[in-house]
CSV table of C-alpha atoms in Angstrom, one decimal:
chain,number,residue,atom,x,y,z
A,1370,MET,CA,0.0,0.0,0.0
A,1371,SER,CA,1.4,3.4,-1.0
A,1372,ALA,CA,1.7,6.1,1.6
A,1373,PRO,CA,-1.4,8.4,1.6
A,1374,SER,CA,-0.6,12.1,0.9
A,1375,THR,CA,-1.8,14.9,3.1
A,1376,THR,CA,-4.6,15.6,0.6
A,1377,GLU,CA,-5.7,12.0,0.7
A,1378,LEU,CA,-5.7,12.1,4.5
A,1379,SER,CA,-8.1,15.1,4.5
A,1380,GLU,CA,-10.4,13.1,2.1
A,1381,VAL,CA,-10.6,10.0,4.3
A,1382,THR,CA,-12.6,11.8,7.0
A,1383,ARG,CA,-15.2,13.0,4.6
A,1384,ASP,CA,-17.7,10.4,5.6
A,1385,ASP,CA,-17.9,7.2,7.5
A,1386,ALA,CA,-17.5,4.9,4.4
A,1387,SER,CA,-14.2,6.8,3.5
A,1388,LEU,CA,-12.9,6.5,7.0
A,1389,ARG,CA,-13.7,2.8,7.2
A,1390,ARG,CA,-12.1,2.2,3.9
A,1391,PHE,CA,-8.9,4.0,4.9
A,1392,LEU,CA,-8.6,2.4,8.4
A,1393,HIS,CA,-9.2,-1.1,7.0
A,1394,GLY,CA,-6.7,-0.4,4.2
A,1395,LEU,CA,-3.9,0.2,6.5
A,1396,PRO,CA,-1.1,-2.4,6.3
A,1397,GLY,CA,-1.6,-5.3,8.8
A,1398,VAL,CA,0.7,-5.5,11.7
A,1399,ASP,CA,3.2,-8.4,11.6
A,1400,GLN,CA,2.5,-9.7,15.1
A,1401,VAL,CA,5.6,-12.0,15.2
A,1402,GLY,CA,7.8,-9.2,13.8
A,1403,VAL,CA,6.7,-6.5,16.1
A,1404,GLU,CA,6.9,-8.8,19.2
A,1405,GLN,CA,10.4,-10.0,18.2
A,1406,ARG,CA,11.7,-6.5,17.6
A,1407,ALA,CA,10.2,-5.3,20.9
A,1408,ALA,CA,11.9,-8.2,22.7
A,1409,THR,CA,15.2,-7.6,20.9
A,1410,LEU,CA,15.3,-3.9,21.6
A,1411,GLY,CA,14.2,-4.6,25.2
A,1412,THR,CA,17.5,-6.4,25.8
A,1413,ARG,CA,19.7,-3.5,24.6
A,1414,SER,CA,21.8,-2.0,27.3
A,1415,ILE,CA,23.2,1.5,27.6
A,1416,LYS,CA,26.6,2.6,28.9
A,1417,LYS,CA,26.9,3.6,32.5
A,1418,ALA,CA,27.9,7.1,31.4
A,1419,SER,CA,24.6,7.5,29.6
A,1420,LYS,CA,22.4,6.0,32.3
A,1421,LEU,CA,22.2,9.1,34.4
A,1422,GLN,CA,21.1,11.1,31.3
A,1423,ALA,CA,18.5,8.5,30.5
A,1424,ILE,CA,17.1,8.6,34.0
A,1425,ASP,CA,16.8,12.4,34.0
A,1426,THR,CA,15.1,12.2,30.6
A,1427,ALA,CA,12.7,9.7,31.9
A,1428,ILE,CA,12.0,11.8,35.0
A,1429,SER,CA,11.2,14.8,32.8
A,1430,MET,CA,8.7,12.6,30.9
A,1431,VAL,CA,6.7,11.3,33.9
A,1432,ASP,CA,3.0,12.3,34.2
A,1433,LEU,CA,2.8,11.8,38.0
A,1434,THR,CA,-0.6,10.4,38.5
A,1435,THR,CA,-3.2,9.8,41.1
A,1436,LEU,CA,-6.6,8.6,39.9
A,1437,GLU,CA,-8.3,7.0,42.9
A,1438,GLY,CA,-11.7,7.5,44.4
A,1439,ALA,CA,-10.0,8.3,47.8
A,1440,ASP,CA,-7.9,11.2,46.3
A,1441,THR,CA,-7.9,14.4,48.5
A,1442,PRO,CA,-6.7,17.9,48.0
A,1443,GLY,CA,-3.9,17.1,50.5
A,1444,LYS,CA,-2.7,14.1,48.5
A,1445,VAL,CA,-2.7,16.3,45.3
A,1446,ARG,CA,-0.7,19.0,47.1
A,1447,THR,CA,1.9,16.4,48.2
A,1448,LEU,CA,2.0,15.1,44.6
A,1449,THR,CA,2.6,18.6,43.1
A,1450,ALA,CA,5.4,19.2,45.6
A,1451,LYS,CA,7.0,16.0,44.4
A,1452,ALA,CA,6.4,16.9,40.8
A,1453,ARG,CA,8.2,20.3,41.2
A,1454,ARG,CA,11.2,19.0,43.2
A,1455,PRO,CA,11.4,15.2,42.7
A,1456,ASP,CA,14.5,15.0,44.9
A,1457,PRO,CA,15.0,18.1,47.2
A,1458,GLU,CA,18.6,17.0,48.0
A,1459,TYR,CA,19.6,17.2,44.3
A,1460,ALA,CA,18.3,20.5,42.8
A,1461,GLU,CA,19.5,19.5,39.3
A,1462,VAL,CA,16.9,16.8,39.0
A,1463,PRO,CA,14.4,17.9,36.4
A,1464,HIS,CA,10.7,18.4,37.3
A,1465,VAL,CA,8.3,15.9,35.8
A,1466,GLY,CA,6.2,16.5,32.7
A,1467,ALA,CA,2.9,16.9,34.5
A,1468,VAL,CA,0.6,15.8,37.3
A,1469,CYS,CA,-2.5,13.9,36.3
A,1470,VAL,CA,-5.7,14.1,38.4
A,1471,TYR,CA,-9.5,14.0,38.2
A,1472,PRO,CA,-11.3,17.2,37.0
A,1473,ASP,CA,-12.5,18.3,40.4
A,1474,LEU,CA,-8.9,18.4,41.7
A,1475,VAL,CA,-7.4,20.4,38.8
A,1476,ALA,CA,-7.6,23.7,40.7
A,1477,THR,CA,-5.7,22.2,43.6
A,1478,ALA,CA,-3.0,20.9,41.2
A,1479,VAL,CA,-2.7,24.2,39.3
A,1480,ALA,CA,-2.1,26.0,42.6
A,1481,GLY,CA,0.4,23.4,43.7
A,1482,VAL,CA,2.5,23.5,40.6
A,1483,GLY,CA,2.5,27.3,40.3
A,1484,ASP,CA,4.9,28.6,37.8
A,1485,SER,CA,7.3,25.6,37.9
A,1486,GLY,CA,6.7,24.5,34.3
A,1487,VAL,CA,5.0,21.3,35.4
A,1488,GLY,CA,1.8,20.7,33.4
A,1489,VAL,CA,-1.6,19.8,34.9
A,1490,ALA,CA,-3.3,17.0,33.1
A,1491,SER,CA,-6.9,16.0,33.8
A,1492,VAL,CA,-8.7,12.8,32.7
A,1493,ALA,CA,-12.1,13.5,31.2
A,1494,THR,CA,-14.9,12.1,29.0
A,1495,ALA,CA,-16.3,9.7,31.6
A,1496,PHE,CA,-12.9,8.2,32.5
A,1497,PRO,CA,-12.1,5.3,32.6
A,1498,SER,CA,-15.0,3.7,30.7
A,1499,GLY,CA,-16.0,6.4,28.3
A,1500,ARG,CA,-19.6,5.3,28.8
A,1501,SER,CA,-21.6,8.5,28.6
A,1502,ASN,CA,-23.2,10.8,26.1
A,1503,LEU,CA,-21.2,13.5,24.3
A,1504,ALA,CA,-22.8,16.4,26.3
A,1505,VAL,CA,-21.5,14.9,29.5
A,1506,LYS,CA,-18.1,14.2,28.0
A,1507,LEU,CA,-17.8,17.8,26.8
A,1508,ALA,CA,-18.9,19.1,30.2
A,1509,ASP,CA,-16.3,17.0,31.9
A,1510,THR,CA,-13.6,18.4,29.6
A,1511,GLU,CA,-14.8,22.0,30.0
A,1512,LEU,CA,-14.8,21.7,33.8
A,1513,ALA,CA,-11.1,20.7,33.7
A,1514,VAL,CA,-10.1,23.3,31.2
A,1515,GLU,CA,-11.9,26.1,33.1
A,1516,ALA,CA,-10.1,25.0,36.3
A,1517,GLY,CA,-6.7,25.5,34.5
A,1518,ALA,CA,-5.8,22.1,33.0
A,1519,THR,CA,-3.1,22.4,30.4
A,1520,GLU,CA,-3.6,18.8,29.1
A,1521,ILE,CA,-6.7,16.6,28.8
A,1522,ASP,CA,-6.5,12.8,28.8
A,1523,MET,CA,-9.7,11.6,27.1
A,1524,VAL,CA,-10.9,8.1,26.6
A,1525,ILE,CA,-12.4,6.8,23.3
A,1526,ASP,CA,-15.7,4.8,23.2
A,1527,ARG,CA,-14.2,1.4,22.8
A,1528,GLY,CA,-17.6,-0.1,22.3
A,1529,ALA,CA,-18.2,2.2,19.3
A,1530,PHE,CA,-14.8,1.5,17.9
A,1531,LEU,CA,-15.1,-2.3,18.2
A,1532,SER,CA,-18.5,-2.1,16.6
A,1533,GLY,CA,-17.0,-0.3,13.6
A,1534,ARG,CA,-18.7,3.0,14.4
A,1535,TYR,CA,-15.5,4.9,13.5
A,1536,GLY,CA,-17.2,8.0,12.5
A,1537,GLN,CA,-18.8,8.4,15.9
A,1538,VAL,CA,-15.4,8.0,17.6
A,1539,TYR,CA,-13.8,10.4,15.2
A,1540,GLU,CA,-16.5,13.1,15.8
A,1541,GLU,CA,-16.3,12.7,19.6
A,1542,ILE,CA,-12.5,13.3,19.5
A,1543,VAL,CA,-13.0,16.3,17.2
A,1544,ALA,CA,-15.5,17.8,19.6
A,1545,VAL,CA,-13.4,17.2,22.7
A,1546,LYS,CA,-10.4,18.7,20.9
A,1547,ALA,CA,-12.4,21.8,20.3
A,1548,ALA,CA,-13.5,22.0,23.9
A,1549,CYS,CA,-9.8,21.8,25.0
A,1550,GLY,CA,-9.0,25.2,23.6
A,1551,ASP,CA,-5.3,25.7,24.2
A,1552,ALA,CA,-5.0,22.6,26.3
A,1553,HIS,CA,-3.2,19.6,24.6
A,1554,LEU,CA,-5.3,16.5,24.0
A,1555,LYS,CA,-4.1,13.0,24.8
A,1556,VAL,CA,-6.4,10.3,23.4
A,1557,ILE,CA,-6.5,7.1,25.4
A,1558,LEU,CA,-7.1,4.0,23.2
A,1559,GLU,CA,-7.3,1.5,26.1
A,1560,THR,CA,-5.3,-0.9,24.0
A,1561,GLY,CA,-5.9,-3.8,26.4
A,1562,GLU,CA,-9.5,-3.9,25.2
A,1563,LEU,CA,-8.7,-3.6,21.5
A,1564,SER,CA,-7.6,-7.2,21.1
A,1565,THR,CA,-5.3,-7.0,18.1
A,1566,TYR,CA,-2.4,-4.9,16.9
A,1567,ASP,CA,-4.3,-4.1,13.8
A,1568,ASN,CA,-7.0,-2.5,15.9
A,1569,VAL,CA,-4.3,-0.5,17.8
A,1570,ARG,CA,-3.0,0.8,14.5
A,1571,ARG,CA,-6.5,1.7,13.3
A,1572,ALA,CA,-7.3,3.5,16.6
A,1573,SER,CA,-4.0,5.3,16.6
A,1574,TRP,CA,-4.6,6.7,13.1
A,1575,LEU,CA,-8.2,7.5,13.9
A,1576,ALA,CA,-7.1,9.6,16.9
A,1577,LEU,CA,-4.4,11.3,14.8
A,1578,LEU,CA,-6.9,12.1,12.0
A,1579,ALA,CA,-9.2,13.6,14.6
A,1580,GLY,CA,-6.6,16.0,16.0
A,1581,GLY,CA,-5.2,14.2,19.0
A,1582,ASP,CA,-1.9,15.8,20.1
A,1583,PHE,CA,-0.9,12.5,21.9
A,1584,ILE,CA,-2.1,8.9,21.6
A,1585,LYS,CA,-2.0,7.1,24.9
A,1586,THR,CA,-2.2,3.3,25.5
A,1587,SER,CA,-4.3,2.9,28.6
A,1588,THR,CA,-6.3,4.3,31.5
A,1589,GLY,CA,-4.2,2.1,33.9
A,1590,LYS,CA,-7.5,0.5,35.1
A,1591,VAL,CA,-7.5,-2.4,32.5
A,1592,SER,CA,-5.1,-5.2,32.2
A,1593,PRO,CA,-2.9,-5.4,30.1
A,1594,ALA,CA,-2.0,-1.8,30.2
A,1595,ALA,CA,1.1,-0.5,28.3
A,1596,THR,CA,3.2,-3.1,26.6
A,1597,LEU,CA,6.3,-2.6,24.5
A,1598,PRO,CA,4.9,-4.2,21.3
A,1599,VAL,CA,1.7,-2.1,21.5
A,1600,THR,CA,3.9,1.0,22.1
A,1601,HIS,CA,6.0,0.1,19.0
A,1602,VAL,CA,2.8,0.1,16.9
A,1603,MET,CA,1.8,3.5,18.2
A,1604,LEU,CA,5.3,4.9,17.7
A,1605,GLN,CA,5.2,3.6,14.1
A,1606,ALA,CA,1.9,5.5,13.7
A,1607,VAL,CA,3.2,8.9,14.8
A,1608,ARG,CA,6.4,8.4,12.8
A,1609,ASP,CA,4.3,7.6,9.7
A,1610,TRP,CA,2.0,10.6,10.5
A,1611,ARG,CA,5.1,12.8,10.5
A,1612,ASP,CA,6.3,11.4,7.3
A,1613,ARG,CA,2.9,12.0,5.6
A,1614,THR,CA,2.1,15.5,7.1
A,1615,GLY,CA,5.2,16.9,8.6
A,1616,GLU,CA,3.4,17.2,12.0
A,1617,LEU,CA,4.8,15.8,15.2
A,1618,ARG,CA,2.4,14.0,17.5
A,1619,GLY,CA,3.2,12.3,20.9
A,1620,VAL,CA,2.9,8.9,22.5
A,1621,LYS,CA,2.1,8.1,26.1
A,1622,PRO,CA,2.3,4.5,27.5
A,1623,ALA,CA,0.5,4.3,30.8
A,1624,GLY,CA,0.1,1.6,33.4
A,1625,GLY,CA,2.5,-1.1,34.5
A,1626,ILE,CA,5.7,0.8,33.9
A,1627,ARG,CA,7.3,0.7,37.4
A,1628,THR,CA,11.1,0.4,37.1
A,1629,THR,CA,14.0,2.3,35.7
A,1630,LYS,CA,14.8,-0.8,33.5
A,1631,ASP,CA,11.2,-0.6,32.1
A,1632,ALA,CA,11.6,3.1,31.4
A,1633,ILE,CA,14.9,2.7,29.6
A,1634,ARG,CA,13.4,-0.1,27.4
A,1635,TYR,CA,10.7,2.4,26.3
A,1636,LEU,CA,13.3,5.1,25.6
A,1637,VAL,CA,15.3,2.7,23.4
A,1638,ALA,CA,12.0,1.9,21.6
A,1639,VAL,CA,11.3,5.6,21.1
A,1640,HIS,CA,14.8,6.3,19.7
A,1641,GLU,CA,14.8,3.3,17.4
A,1642,VAL,CA,11.1,3.2,16.2
A,1643,ALA,CA,10.1,6.9,16.0
A,1644,GLY,CA,13.4,8.6,16.2
A,1645,PRO,CA,15.5,10.7,18.5
A,1646,GLU,CA,13.4,13.8,18.1
A,1647,TRP,CA,10.7,12.1,20.1
A,1648,LEU,CA,13.0,11.9,23.2
A,1649,THR,CA,11.4,15.0,24.8
A,1650,PRO,CA,8.5,15.4,27.2
A,1651,LYS,CA,6.7,17.4,24.5
A,1652,LEU,CA,6.4,14.2,22.5
A,1653,PHE,CA,6.7,11.3,24.9
A,1654,ARG,CA,5.3,10.7,28.4
A,1655,PHE,CA,5.0,7.9,30.9
A,1656,GLY,CA,1.7,7.6,32.7
A,1657,ALA,CA,2.8,6.4,36.1
A,1658,SER,CA,2.5,6.6,39.9
A,1659,SER,CA,5.3,4.5,41.2
A,1660,LEU,CA,7.9,4.8,38.4
A,1661,LEU,CA,9.3,8.1,39.7
A,1662,ASN,CA,10.3,6.6,43.0
A,1663,ASP,CA,12.5,3.9,41.3
A,1664,LEU,CA,14.0,6.5,38.9
A,1665,LEU,CA,15.1,8.6,41.9
A,1666,MET,CA,16.5,5.6,43.8
A,1667,GLN,CA,18.5,4.5,40.7
A,1668,ARG,CA,19.7,8.0,40.1
A,1669,ARG,CA,21.1,8.1,43.7
A,1670,THR,CA,22.7,4.8,43.1
A,1671,GLN,CA,24.5,6.1,40.1
A,1672,LEU,CA,25.7,9.2,42.0
A,1673,GLU,CA,26.5,7.7,45.4
A,1674,GLY,CA,27.6,4.2,44.5
A,1675,HIS,CA,25.2,2.4,46.7
A,1676,TYR,CA,21.5,1.6,46.6
A,1677,SER,CA,19.2,4.0,48.4
A,1678,GLY,CA,16.1,2.9,50.2
A,1679,PRO,CA,12.6,4.1,49.1
A,1680,ASP,CA,11.8,6.0,52.3
A,1681,TYR,CA,12.9,9.4,51.0
A,1682,VAL,CA,11.1,9.2,47.7
A,1683,THR,CA,7.8,7.5,48.5
A,1684,VAL,CA,4.6,9.4,47.8
A,1685,ASP,CA,1.5,7.2,48.3
C-alpha cells in the first residue's frame, strides 16, 4: 500500500465509508515481527555514562498520576510538591512533565505546581469507561479546562470503535479537541480492550486524524495496560504521520511501567522506532504513579555508588 498524501488524509474523514475504507486499508501489523523487535530492543543495554542522562530524561517525561476515588486535596498538594522538586537534595533533578488528576482536583493541582513549568493533566470524558453521552463528556472536559488544566486525557468509546462506528469515535475526538481550547489533547485508546495490533494501529490513526496531540495506551484501570509491542505500533503511527504530514504528535504509554529498566526499554524503543526527536516530554510521556520513585532511587545509586532505600522518595 502506497503512503497516503496529506490531501488524501483530508479526504478519508469526509464520511464514515471513506474513514472505514482508509482504516481497513492500513497495512496489517506483523504480530511476530513487532513482538520480536520489541523483545530484541528490550535487551539492549546503555553505557553507564549514559544511564544518568537516560534517568533524567525519563523523570522529565513522567506524568505523575493519582486517579483514585479516595484522592484528596492534601494528596494532590503532596503530589505537586514531588512533581516540582522530585529530589530536594539534588536540585539539578528535572521536574516531571505533568501531574494527572481528576477534573475536580485540577484547581488544587494548578495552585500546587505554580509557575514551575509542570503541566496539569486531567482525565475526562467519563474516564475510565467512556460510557456516557457527548454532552457529559464535553462538560467533563470544560470543567477541567476552566479550572486550569493544560492537558486533557480523554478516553475513546471502545464499544463504538469495536462495533465499527469509526465516524462516531472520530466526531467525539474532534468535539473534545475543540473543547480543549489551548490545552493539549491525549487520546486514550485502552489498548488492552482492542484485542489486536491491527486495531491498535487503526485506533492510533483515527485519533491522529481527529486531531489528538498524543495517543495514549491505557487508563491504567484495565489489564494489560502498556506493553512494548503495542507502544511500538503506536510509535510507528506517529512516525508515519510525521512522514505524511510533517506534523509531530506524541505517545504516552501508561500503566504497568514501574522500574528504571522498564523506562529505559521504552526510551530505546522511542529512539529506534520513532526517532531521537521524540525523546522529549513534548512528544513522549510515561503515565505512572510508582515509576518516579524507582528512577530517583536508581539516580542516587548512580551518583552515590550504593542503593538508596525508598523512604525518602515515597509518595502514596
